[in-house]
Coordinates of C-alpha atoms in Angstrom, one line a residue:
Chain A
M1 CA -17.7 32.4 0.2
K2 CA -14.7 30.2 -0.7
Q3 CA -13.3 27.5 1.5
K4 CA -10.6 25.0 1.0
L5 CA -11.9 21.4 0.5
A6 CA -9.8 20.5 3.6
T7 CA -12.3 22.2 5.8
I8 CA -15.3 20.0 4.8
A9 CA -13.8 16.8 3.4
H10 CA -11.0 14.3 3.9
S11 CA -9.1 12.2 1.4
R12 CA -6.6 9.3 1.1
A13 CA -4.3 8.7 -1.9
G14 CA -3.5 5.2 -3.2
D15 CA -1.4 4.1 -6.1
K16 CA -1.5 1.2 -8.6
G17 CA 1.5 1.5 -11.0
N18 CA 1.3 4.9 -12.6
T19 CA -2.4 5.4 -11.6
L20 CA -3.2 7.7 -8.7
I21 CA -6.5 7.1 -6.8
L22 CA -7.9 9.8 -4.6
S23 CA -11.0 9.5 -2.4
L24 CA -13.0 12.5 -1.3
I25 CA -15.2 12.1 1.7
P26 CA -17.2 14.8 3.4
F27 CA -17.0 15.1 7.2
D28 CA -20.7 15.8 7.2
E29 CA -22.7 13.6 4.9
R30 CA -25.0 16.5 4.1
D31 CA -22.2 18.1 2.1
F32 CA -22.0 15.1 -0.3
A33 CA -24.3 16.8 -2.8
L34 CA -22.2 19.9 -2.7
L35 CA -19.1 17.9 -3.6
V36 CA -20.9 16.0 -6.3
E37 CA -22.1 19.2 -7.9
N38 CA -18.8 21.2 -7.6
I39 CA -15.9 18.8 -7.6
T40 CA -16.1 17.7 -11.2
T41 CA -13.6 15.7 -13.2
E42 CA -12.7 18.9 -15.2
K43 CA -12.0 20.9 -12.1
V44 CA -9.8 18.2 -10.6
K45 CA -8.0 17.9 -13.9
T46 CA -7.3 21.7 -13.9
H47 CA -6.3 21.7 -10.2
L48 CA -3.9 18.7 -10.5
G49 CA -2.9 19.3 -14.2
H50 CA 0.8 19.6 -13.2
Q51 CA 0.7 16.1 -11.8
V52 CA -1.9 14.1 -13.8
K53 CA -1.1 13.6 -17.5
G54 CA -3.8 11.2 -18.4
E55 CA -7.6 10.9 -18.0
I56 CA -9.4 11.3 -14.7
V57 CA -12.5 9.1 -14.0
R58 CA -14.8 10.1 -11.2
H59 CA -16.8 7.5 -9.4
V60 CA -19.9 8.8 -7.4
L61 CA -20.8 6.5 -4.4
P62 CA -24.1 7.6 -3.0
E63 CA -24.4 4.8 -0.5
L64 CA -21.0 5.6 1.0
K65 CA -21.4 9.3 0.4
A66 CA -18.0 9.6 -1.1
L67 CA -16.3 10.4 -4.4
Q68 CA -13.4 8.5 -5.9
F69 CA -11.1 10.0 -8.6
T70 CA -9.0 7.6 -10.6
C71 CA -6.2 9.5 -12.3
F72 CA -4.2 7.9 -15.0
E73 CA -0.5 8.7 -15.9
A74 CA -0.2 10.6 -12.7
L75 CA 2.9 9.3 -10.9
T76 CA 5.9 10.1 -13.2
S77 CA 6.1 6.4 -14.2
G78 CA 5.0 4.9 -10.9
V79 CA 6.4 4.1 -7.5
T80 CA 9.1 1.6 -8.5
T81 CA 11.0 3.8 -11.0
S82 CA 10.0 7.4 -10.3
L83 CA 12.6 10.0 -9.3
A84 CA 10.1 11.9 -7.3
M85 CA 10.4 12.4 -3.5
D86 CA 7.0 10.9 -2.9
A87 CA 7.0 8.2 -5.5
H88 CA 3.8 6.7 -4.3
G89 CA 2.0 10.1 -4.5
K90 CA 0.8 9.5 -0.9
S91 CA 0.9 13.2 -0.1
L92 CA -1.3 14.1 -3.1
S93 CA -4.5 13.6 -1.0
Y94 CA -3.6 16.9 0.5
A95 CA -3.1 18.5 -2.9
L96 CA -6.7 17.7 -3.7
L97 CA -7.8 19.2 -0.4
E98 CA -6.1 22.5 -1.4
M99 CA -8.9 23.0 -4.0
E100 CA -11.3 25.8 -3.2
I101 CA -15.1 25.3 -3.2
E102 CA -17.7 28.0 -3.3
F103 CA -20.2 27.7 -0.4
P104 CA -23.8 28.6 -0.9
V105 CA -24.5 32.0 0.8
G106 CA -25.9 31.6 4.3
K107 CA -24.7 28.0 4.8
P108 CA -23.2 27.6 8.3
I109 CA -19.7 26.3 8.4
Chain B
M1 CA -21.1 -25.5 11.8
T2 CA -18.9 -22.5 12.8
E3 CA -21.0 -19.4 13.3
K4 CA -18.4 -16.7 13.9
I5 CA -14.7 -16.4 13.5
R6 CA -12.2 -13.7 14.6
I7 CA -9.4 -12.6 12.4
G8 CA -6.8 -9.9 13.3
C9 CA -4.4 -8.1 11.1
G10 CA -1.1 -7.5 12.8
A11 CA 0.9 -6.0 10.0
G12 CA 0.0 -3.9 6.9
F13 CA 3.3 -3.7 5.2
S14 CA 6.8 -5.2 5.3
G15 CA 8.2 -2.6 7.6
D16 CA 5.2 -2.5 10.0
R17 CA 5.6 -2.3 13.8
I18 CA 5.7 -5.6 15.6
E19 CA 4.1 -4.8 19.0
P20 CA 0.5 -4.4 17.8
A21 CA 0.6 -8.0 16.4
L22 CA 1.7 -9.3 19.8
I23 CA -1.1 -7.4 21.6
L24 CA -3.7 -8.7 19.1
C25 CA -2.5 -12.3 19.5
E26 CA -2.4 -12.0 23.3
K27 CA -5.7 -10.2 23.9
G28 CA -7.7 -10.6 20.7
N29 CA -9.2 -14.1 21.3
L30 CA -8.3 -14.7 17.7
D31 CA -8.9 -17.7 15.5
Y32 CA -6.5 -16.3 12.9
L33 CA -3.8 -13.7 12.8
V34 CA -2.9 -12.3 9.4
L35 CA 0.4 -10.4 8.7
E36 CA 0.4 -8.7 5.3
C37 CA 4.0 -7.8 4.5
L38 CA 4.4 -7.8 0.7
A39 CA 4.0 -4.8 -1.5
E40 CA 4.3 -4.8 -5.3
R41 CA 8.0 -4.2 -5.3
T42 CA 8.9 -5.9 -2.1
I43 CA 8.9 -9.3 -3.7
A44 CA 11.2 -8.2 -6.6
L45 CA 13.7 -6.8 -4.1
A46 CA 13.4 -10.1 -2.2
Q47 CA 14.2 -12.0 -5.4
K48 CA 17.4 -10.0 -5.7
R49 CA 18.4 -11.0 -2.1
K50 CA 17.7 -14.6 -2.9
Q51 CA 19.9 -14.5 -6.0
Q52 CA 22.8 -13.3 -3.8
D53 CA 22.0 -15.8 -0.9
P54 CA 19.8 -18.9 -1.5
T55 CA 18.8 -18.9 2.2
A56 CA 17.5 -15.3 2.0
G57 CA 14.6 -13.7 0.2
Y58 CA 11.9 -14.0 2.9
D59 CA 10.6 -11.0 4.9
V60 CA 13.5 -9.2 6.6
L61 CA 11.6 -8.9 9.9
L62 CA 10.3 -12.5 9.8
E63 CA 12.8 -13.6 12.5
R64 CA 12.0 -10.8 14.9
R65 CA 8.3 -11.1 14.4
M66 CA 8.2 -14.9 14.9
E67 CA 10.4 -14.9 18.0
G68 CA 7.7 -12.9 19.8
L69 CA 4.7 -14.5 18.1
L70 CA 5.4 -18.2 18.2
P71 CA 4.8 -18.8 21.9
L72 CA 1.6 -16.6 21.8
L73 CA 0.2 -18.5 18.7
I74 CA 0.6 -21.8 20.5
Q75 CA -0.7 -20.5 23.9
H76 CA -3.9 -19.0 22.3
Q77 CA -4.4 -21.6 19.6
T78 CA -4.3 -19.0 16.9
R79 CA -3.3 -19.9 13.4
L80 CA -1.1 -17.4 11.5
I81 CA -1.5 -16.7 7.8
T82 CA 1.2 -14.5 6.3
N83 CA 2.9 -13.7 3.0
M84 CA 6.2 -13.2 4.8
G85 CA 7.6 -16.0 2.7
A86 CA 8.1 -13.4 0.0
A87 CA 10.5 -14.7 -2.7
N88 CA 11.6 -17.7 -0.6
P89 CA 8.8 -19.2 1.5
L90 CA 10.7 -22.5 2.0
A91 CA 13.7 -20.7 3.5
G92 CA 11.3 -18.6 5.6
A93 CA 9.7 -21.8 6.9
A94 CA 13.1 -23.3 7.7
K95 CA 13.9 -20.2 9.7
I96 CA 10.6 -20.4 11.7
I97 CA 11.3 -24.1 12.5
E98 CA 14.8 -23.1 13.6
I99 CA 13.3 -20.5 16.0
A100 CA 10.7 -22.9 17.3
K101 CA 13.5 -25.5 18.1
R102 CA 15.5 -22.8 19.9
Q103 CA 12.4 -21.9 21.9
G104 CA 11.6 -25.6 22.6
L105 CA 8.3 -25.4 20.8
K106 CA 6.5 -27.9 18.5
I107 CA 5.1 -26.2 15.5
K108 CA 4.1 -27.1 11.9
V109 CA 4.4 -24.7 9.0
A110 CA 2.4 -25.2 5.7
V111 CA 4.2 -23.5 2.9
V112 CA 2.2 -22.4 -0.1
L113 CA 4.3 -22.6 -3.3
G114 CA 3.6 -21.9 -6.9
D115 CA 3.5 -18.1 -7.3
D116 CA 7.0 -18.0 -8.8
V117 CA 6.3 -18.2 -12.6
F118 CA 9.6 -16.8 -13.8
D119 CA 10.2 -20.0 -15.9
R120 CA 6.9 -19.5 -17.7
I121 CA 7.5 -16.1 -19.2
S122 CA 9.4 -15.6 -22.4
G123 CA 9.9 -11.8 -22.2
E124 CA 7.8 -11.3 -25.4
E125 CA 4.6 -10.7 -23.3
L126 CA 3.2 -7.2 -23.5
S127 CA 3.0 -5.3 -20.2
M128 CA -0.4 -4.0 -19.0
E129 CA 1.1 -0.6 -18.2
G130 CA 2.9 0.3 -21.4
N131 CA 1.8 -2.4 -23.9
K132 CA 5.5 -3.0 -24.5
A133 CA 7.4 -6.4 -24.5
L134 CA 8.7 -7.2 -21.1
N135 CA 12.3 -7.6 -22.5
S136 CA 12.3 -4.0 -23.6
Y137 CA 12.2 -2.8 -20.0
G138 CA 15.5 -4.3 -18.9
N139 CA 17.0 -7.5 -17.5
L140 CA 14.1 -9.4 -15.9
V141 CA 14.7 -10.6 -12.4
S142 CA 11.4 -12.0 -11.2
A143 CA 7.8 -12.9 -12.0
N144 CA 5.3 -13.7 -9.3
A145 CA 1.6 -14.4 -9.8
Y146 CA -1.0 -13.2 -7.4
L147 CA -2.4 -16.5 -6.1
G148 CA -5.9 -16.6 -4.5
V149 CA -7.8 -18.7 -1.9
D150 CA -7.6 -21.9 -4.0
A151 CA -3.8 -21.9 -3.2
I152 CA -4.3 -21.2 0.5
L153 CA -7.2 -23.6 1.3
P154 CA -5.2 -26.8 1.0
A155 CA -2.8 -25.4 3.5
L156 CA -5.6 -24.6 5.9
Q157 CA -6.9 -28.2 5.6
T158 CA -3.7 -29.4 7.2
D159 CA -3.2 -29.1 10.9
A160 CA -0.4 -26.5 10.5
T161 CA -0.4 -23.6 12.9
I162 CA 1.4 -21.3 10.4
I163 CA 0.5 -20.9 6.7
L164 CA 3.4 -19.2 5.0
T165 CA 3.0 -17.9 1.4
G166 CA 4.8 -15.9 -1.2
R167 CA 2.8 -13.6 -3.5
V168 CA -1.0 -14.0 -2.9
A169 CA -3.6 -11.3 -3.2
D170 CA -3.9 -9.4 0.1
P171 CA -7.7 -9.9 0.6
S172 CA -7.3 -13.7 -0.1
L173 CA -5.2 -14.0 3.1
F174 CA -8.5 -13.1 5.0
L175 CA -11.1 -14.7 2.7
A176 CA -9.4 -18.2 2.8
P177 CA -10.0 -18.8 6.5
M178 CA -13.7 -17.6 6.1
I179 CA -14.2 -20.2 3.3
H180 CA -12.5 -22.8 5.3
E181 CA -14.4 -22.2 8.6
F182 CA -17.9 -21.5 7.2
G183 CA -17.7 -24.0 4.4
W184 CA -18.6 -21.4 1.8
N185 CA -18.7 -22.3 -1.8
P186 CA -15.9 -20.5 -3.6
M187 CA -18.2 -20.1 -6.6
D188 CA -20.7 -18.1 -4.4
F189 CA -19.4 -14.8 -5.7
D190 CA -21.7 -12.8 -3.4
L191 CA -20.1 -14.3 -0.4
M192 CA -16.6 -14.0 -2.0
G193 CA -17.3 -10.3 -2.5
K194 CA -18.4 -9.8 1.1
G195 CA -15.4 -11.6 2.5
T196 CA -13.1 -9.7 0.2
V197 CA -14.5 -6.4 1.4
L198 CA -13.7 -7.3 5.0
G199 CA -10.2 -8.4 4.0
H200 CA -9.6 -5.2 2.1
L201 CA -10.7 -3.2 5.1
L202 CA -8.2 -5.0 7.4
E203 CA -5.2 -5.6 5.1
C204 CA -3.5 -2.3 5.9
A205 CA -3.7 -2.8 9.6
G206 CA -3.3 0.7 11.2
Q207 CA -4.8 2.5 8.3
I208 CA -8.3 1.6 9.5
T209 CA -7.6 2.1 13.2
G210 CA -7.0 5.8 12.7
G211 CA -3.2 5.7 12.1
Y212 CA -2.8 6.9 8.5
F213 CA -6.1 8.8 8.9
A214 CA -5.0 11.1 11.6
D215 CA -4.8 14.9 11.2
P216 CA -4.6 16.8 14.5
V217 CA -6.7 19.7 13.1
T218 CA -9.6 18.1 11.3
K219 CA -9.3 14.4 12.3
P220 CA -7.7 14.1 15.8
I221 CA -7.0 10.5 16.9
P222 CA -6.2 9.6 20.5
D223 CA -3.1 7.8 21.8
M224 CA -1.3 7.4 18.4
H225 CA 1.9 6.2 20.1
I226 CA 0.1 3.0 21.2
L227 CA -1.9 2.6 18.0
G228 CA -3.8 -0.7 18.0
H229 CA -4.3 -2.9 14.9
P230 CA -7.7 -4.1 13.8
L231 CA -9.6 -7.4 14.1
V232 CA -12.9 -8.5 12.6
E233 CA -15.6 -10.9 13.9
I234 CA -17.3 -12.4 10.9
N235 CA -20.5 -14.3 10.7
Q236 CA -21.4 -17.1 8.3
Y237 CA -23.4 -14.7 6.2
G238 CA -20.4 -12.5 5.4
S239 CA -21.0 -9.5 7.5
G240 CA -18.5 -8.4 10.1
V241 CA -17.8 -6.2 13.1
I242 CA -14.4 -4.5 13.1
S243 CA -12.8 -3.5 16.4
K244 CA -9.5 -3.2 18.2
I245 CA -8.1 -4.2 21.5
T246 CA -9.3 -2.2 24.5
G247 CA -6.5 0.0 25.9
T248 CA -4.8 0.4 22.6
G249 CA -4.7 3.8 20.9
G250 CA -6.3 4.9 17.7
A251 CA -10.0 4.9 16.7
I252 CA -12.3 2.9 14.4
T253 CA -15.1 5.1 13.0
V254 CA -17.3 5.2 9.9
Q255 CA -14.8 7.8 8.6
T256 CA -11.7 5.7 9.1
A257 CA -13.4 2.7 7.5
K258 CA -14.5 4.8 4.5
E259 CA -11.0 6.0 3.8
Q260 CA -9.6 2.5 4.0
L261 CA -12.5 1.0 1.9
L262 CA -11.6 3.2 -1.0
Y263 CA -7.8 3.0 -0.7
E264 CA -6.1 1.8 -3.9
V265 CA -9.4 0.9 -5.5
I266 CA -9.4 1.8 -9.2
D267 CA -13.1 1.1 -9.7
P268 CA -15.3 0.6 -6.7
G269 CA -17.8 -1.4 -8.7
N270 CA -15.1 -3.8 -10.1
Y271 CA -12.4 -4.7 -7.6
F272 CA -10.4 -7.5 -9.2
T273 CA -8.8 -10.3 -7.1
P274 CA -8.0 -13.9 -8.0
D275 CA -11.2 -14.9 -6.2
V276 CA -13.9 -12.5 -7.3
V277 CA -14.6 -9.2 -9.0
A278 CA -15.9 -7.5 -5.9
D279 CA -18.4 -4.6 -5.9
F280 CA -18.0 -2.1 -3.0
R281 CA -20.8 0.3 -3.9
S282 CA -23.5 -1.1 -1.7
I283 CA -21.5 -1.5 1.4
R284 CA -23.0 -0.1 4.6
L285 CA -20.9 1.0 7.6
E286 CA -22.6 1.5 10.9
E287 CA -21.1 2.5 14.3
L288 CA -22.5 0.1 16.9
Q289 CA -20.5 1.5 19.7
T290 CA -17.2 3.4 20.1
N291 CA -14.5 1.6 18.1
L292 CA -17.0 -1.0 16.9
I293 CA -18.0 -0.7 13.2
Q294 CA -20.5 -3.1 11.5
V295 CA -19.9 -3.8 7.8
T296 CA -22.7 -5.3 5.8
G297 CA -23.4 -5.5 2.1
G298 CA -21.0 -5.7 -0.8
T299 CA -21.2 -8.3 -3.5
G300 CA -19.3 -9.8 -6.3
K301 CA -19.1 -11.3 -9.8
E302 CA -17.4 -14.3 -11.3
K303 CA -13.6 -14.4 -10.8
P304 CA -11.3 -13.6 -13.7
E305 CA -9.8 -16.3 -16.0
T306 CA -6.4 -14.7 -15.6
L307 CA -4.1 -13.9 -12.7
K308 CA -2.0 -10.8 -12.5
V309 CA 1.8 -11.4 -12.5
S310 CA 4.2 -8.8 -11.2
V311 CA 7.4 -8.8 -13.2
G312 CA 10.6 -7.2 -11.8
Y313 CA 13.3 -5.8 -14.0
E314 CA 16.6 -4.1 -13.4
A315 CA 16.0 -0.4 -13.9
G316 CA 19.4 1.1 -13.2
Y317 CA 20.5 3.2 -10.2
I318 CA 19.3 6.3 -8.6
G319 CA 21.9 8.6 -7.0
E320 CA 20.7 11.4 -4.7
G321 CA 22.2 14.3 -2.8
E322 CA 20.6 16.8 -0.4
I323 CA 21.8 20.1 1.3
S324 CA 20.0 22.8 3.2
Y325 CA 19.9 26.6 3.2
A326 CA 18.2 28.9 5.7
G327 CA 17.6 32.6 6.4
A328 CA 18.0 35.5 4.0
H329 CA 17.7 34.4 0.3
A330 CA 17.5 30.7 1.3
L331 CA 15.4 29.8 -1.7
Q332 CA 17.6 31.9 -4.1
R333 CA 20.8 30.2 -2.9
A334 CA 19.2 26.8 -3.1
K335 CA 18.1 27.5 -6.6
L336 CA 21.6 28.7 -7.6
A337 CA 23.0 25.5 -6.1
G338 CA 20.5 23.4 -8.1
E339 CA 21.4 25.2 -11.3
I340 CA 25.2 24.7 -10.7
V341 CA 24.8 21.0 -10.2
E342 CA 22.4 20.7 -13.2
K343 CA 24.9 22.5 -15.5
R344 CA 27.7 20.3 -14.3
I345 CA 26.2 16.8 -14.6
A346 CA 22.5 16.6 -15.7
G347 CA 23.4 15.8 -19.4
R348 CA 25.0 12.5 -18.4
F349 CA 21.8 11.0 -16.8
D350 CA 18.8 9.3 -18.3
E351 CA 16.5 11.2 -15.9
F352 CA 17.5 14.1 -13.7
R353 CA 15.4 16.0 -11.2
V354 CA 15.9 19.0 -8.9
D355 CA 13.6 19.5 -5.9
Y356 CA 13.2 22.2 -3.3
I357 CA 12.1 20.4 -0.1
G358 CA 9.8 22.8 1.9
L359 CA 8.5 24.4 -1.3
S360 CA 7.8 22.2 -4.3
S361 CA 9.2 18.6 -3.8
L362 CA 5.8 17.0 -3.3
H363 CA 3.2 18.9 -5.3
G364 CA 5.2 21.0 -7.7
M365 CA 5.1 24.8 -7.8
S366 CA 1.4 25.4 -8.7
L367 CA 0.1 25.1 -5.2
S368 CA 3.0 26.9 -3.4
Q369 CA 3.8 29.9 -5.6
D370 CA 3.7 32.6 -2.9
C371 CA 5.4 30.6 -0.3
Q372 CA 8.7 32.0 1.1
P373 CA 10.1 29.3 3.5
Y374 CA 12.6 30.2 6.2
E375 CA 14.6 27.1 5.4
I376 CA 14.8 25.0 2.3
R377 CA 16.5 21.7 1.4
L378 CA 17.8 21.1 -2.0
R379 CA 17.4 17.6 -3.3
I380 CA 18.9 16.4 -6.6
A381 CA 18.3 12.9 -8.1
G382 CA 19.6 11.3 -11.2
K383 CA 18.9 7.9 -12.8
T384 CA 21.5 5.9 -14.8
E385 CA 22.4 2.4 -15.8
D386 CA 25.9 3.1 -14.6
R387 CA 26.4 2.5 -10.9
S388 CA 29.6 4.6 -10.6
L389 CA 28.0 7.5 -12.4
A390 CA 25.1 7.4 -9.9
H391 CA 27.5 8.3 -7.1
L392 CA 28.3 11.5 -8.9
V393 CA 25.0 13.1 -7.9
G394 CA 25.7 13.0 -4.2
E395 CA 29.4 13.9 -4.7
E396 CA 28.5 17.0 -6.6
V397 CA 25.9 18.0 -4.0
E398 CA 28.5 17.5 -1.2
A399 CA 31.0 19.6 -3.2
L400 CA 28.6 22.6 -2.8
Y401 CA 30.1 22.9 0.7
T402 CA 33.3 24.7 -0.4
N403 CA 32.4 25.6 -3.9
G404 CA 29.3 27.5 -2.9
P405 CA 26.9 29.1 -2.8
A406 CA 27.0 30.4 0.8
G407 CA 25.6 28.8 3.9
G408 CA 24.8 25.3 2.6
G409 CA 24.7 22.7 5.4
G410 CA 23.8 19.1 6.3
A411 CA 24.8 17.5 3.0
R412 CA 23.8 13.8 2.6
K413 CA 24.2 11.4 -0.3
Y414 CA 22.5 8.2 -1.2
I415 CA 22.5 5.6 -4.0
H416 CA 20.2 2.7 -4.6
E417 CA 19.6 0.1 -7.2
V418 CA 16.2 0.4 -8.9
I419 CA 14.0 -2.6 -9.5
G420 CA 11.1 -1.7 -11.7
V421 CA 7.8 -3.6 -11.7
V422 CA 5.3 -4.1 -14.5
S423 CA 2.4 -6.5 -14.8
I424 CA 1.1 -9.1 -17.2
L425 CA -2.0 -11.3 -17.1
M426 CA -1.5 -15.1 -17.2
D427 CA -4.0 -17.8 -17.8
R428 CA -4.7 -19.3 -14.4
K429 CA -4.5 -22.8 -15.8
L430 CA -0.8 -22.3 -16.3
I431 CA -0.3 -21.6 -12.6
K432 CA -0.3 -24.6 -10.2
S433 CA 0.1 -24.2 -6.5
T434 CA 1.3 -26.8 -4.0
V435 CA 1.7 -27.1 -0.2
Q436 CA 4.7 -28.4 1.6
I437 CA 4.8 -29.1 5.4
L438 CA 7.8 -28.4 7.6
E439 CA 7.8 -29.2 11.4
S440 CA 10.0 -28.8 14.4

């Protein structure tokens, strides 16, 4: 069955110039492998394609049980000159969490 | 030799709340209090204020913060390290001395100077962001290098209670007192990495104590209205225990620490500061007790040969207007209103944008396609070099009152000058810092 990422993980957005940085951290560390397997760079690029114009690099952090997505050319020129409402892109953590993930059958939620 | 020190972080940005810093200073048994108040753009805006008034250009809340903190710093023998000097640390220090005299307090301020490198840029340098000459962006207004611990340490070696800086790297504000107290070798990059990790975890204050973490559905945090700010007790080997004052709101957990650890980190294996290239990948976070998180691990590699310099430039003006619609056909009326203003004026602006707040202003349309909000706020923004033209955006939005469509209410208009910021790298040998002492 499909679930929104928001039900199993949390995220914070950060910005450096025109680069958007999104963490993805499971509430339950046992879900880390599921995130590594399913939340690929390609899927994030498709999901956030309207926002991220450049490359996306995924960092896998097995010690911390977290993923980090570094998204280039993602903030319509960056916080200092952007016309966007949320020029930092701070709310975009919750855009990532709108992604849907397929749960293995029988897995308790 | 010192075995442990306690550092609190009382502010995580220029507009941060004041009370948590006072509570930390009063009850934290702190050796050092850090106030981090300088974002990338804050210093360029401060340079503009200094241009208009040579006695301005330091943090706008400096006076209010120091009025409350000065007596507490003296009473608890806590030293303050802060970048509230912004574009004008000397004027900021003079203001602190003035407040101390008014309060009848003896205080010494060590001012760290040297981050302002505006006289060392030609404008021909290529920006890191666009690989374009700085001059091509617009009229340059400021250039500030991110100084590191080597600039702060001489100030710590004086007996000043307050160390006031302009632009320094945020984690350096925390790493410097660790080096000073433990006698660490700044070329020991493993320790520099560990100290930088702790600084990074603390530097945004309420972001690690559950503040910016909170979500009442999935991540509930208690007593947000009295959110406490963090402190760390560090040992001489570079591991630390992060906590907050008993009785304050918020929470410090492994989850809040993880979110903050990864915040704004482009590459967790290579976090560049003036002091080290830190590696966050091997960090371990462990909950010792409620609101008590132990941080161990982390390491680093040799510091870079260059320092990052933020260059501010005049980027024109943004004019904005907003108006709301509700009830039947709210979205259709808002869209009609947006089209009307766009047809009237969009062609005269360098950039123009129409947003529907409540539907698509934050994440665009792709995540909200089936959404039919009861009320919607139209927001229109335009950018231009021409200040008077920028006013036109808000004027045209306001004119939707009588010219329609129906039922628009709550119009507001704004205009602000835009200072853009780009970065270059500068050979650190070109950047010399000094310390100046002022006392009451």
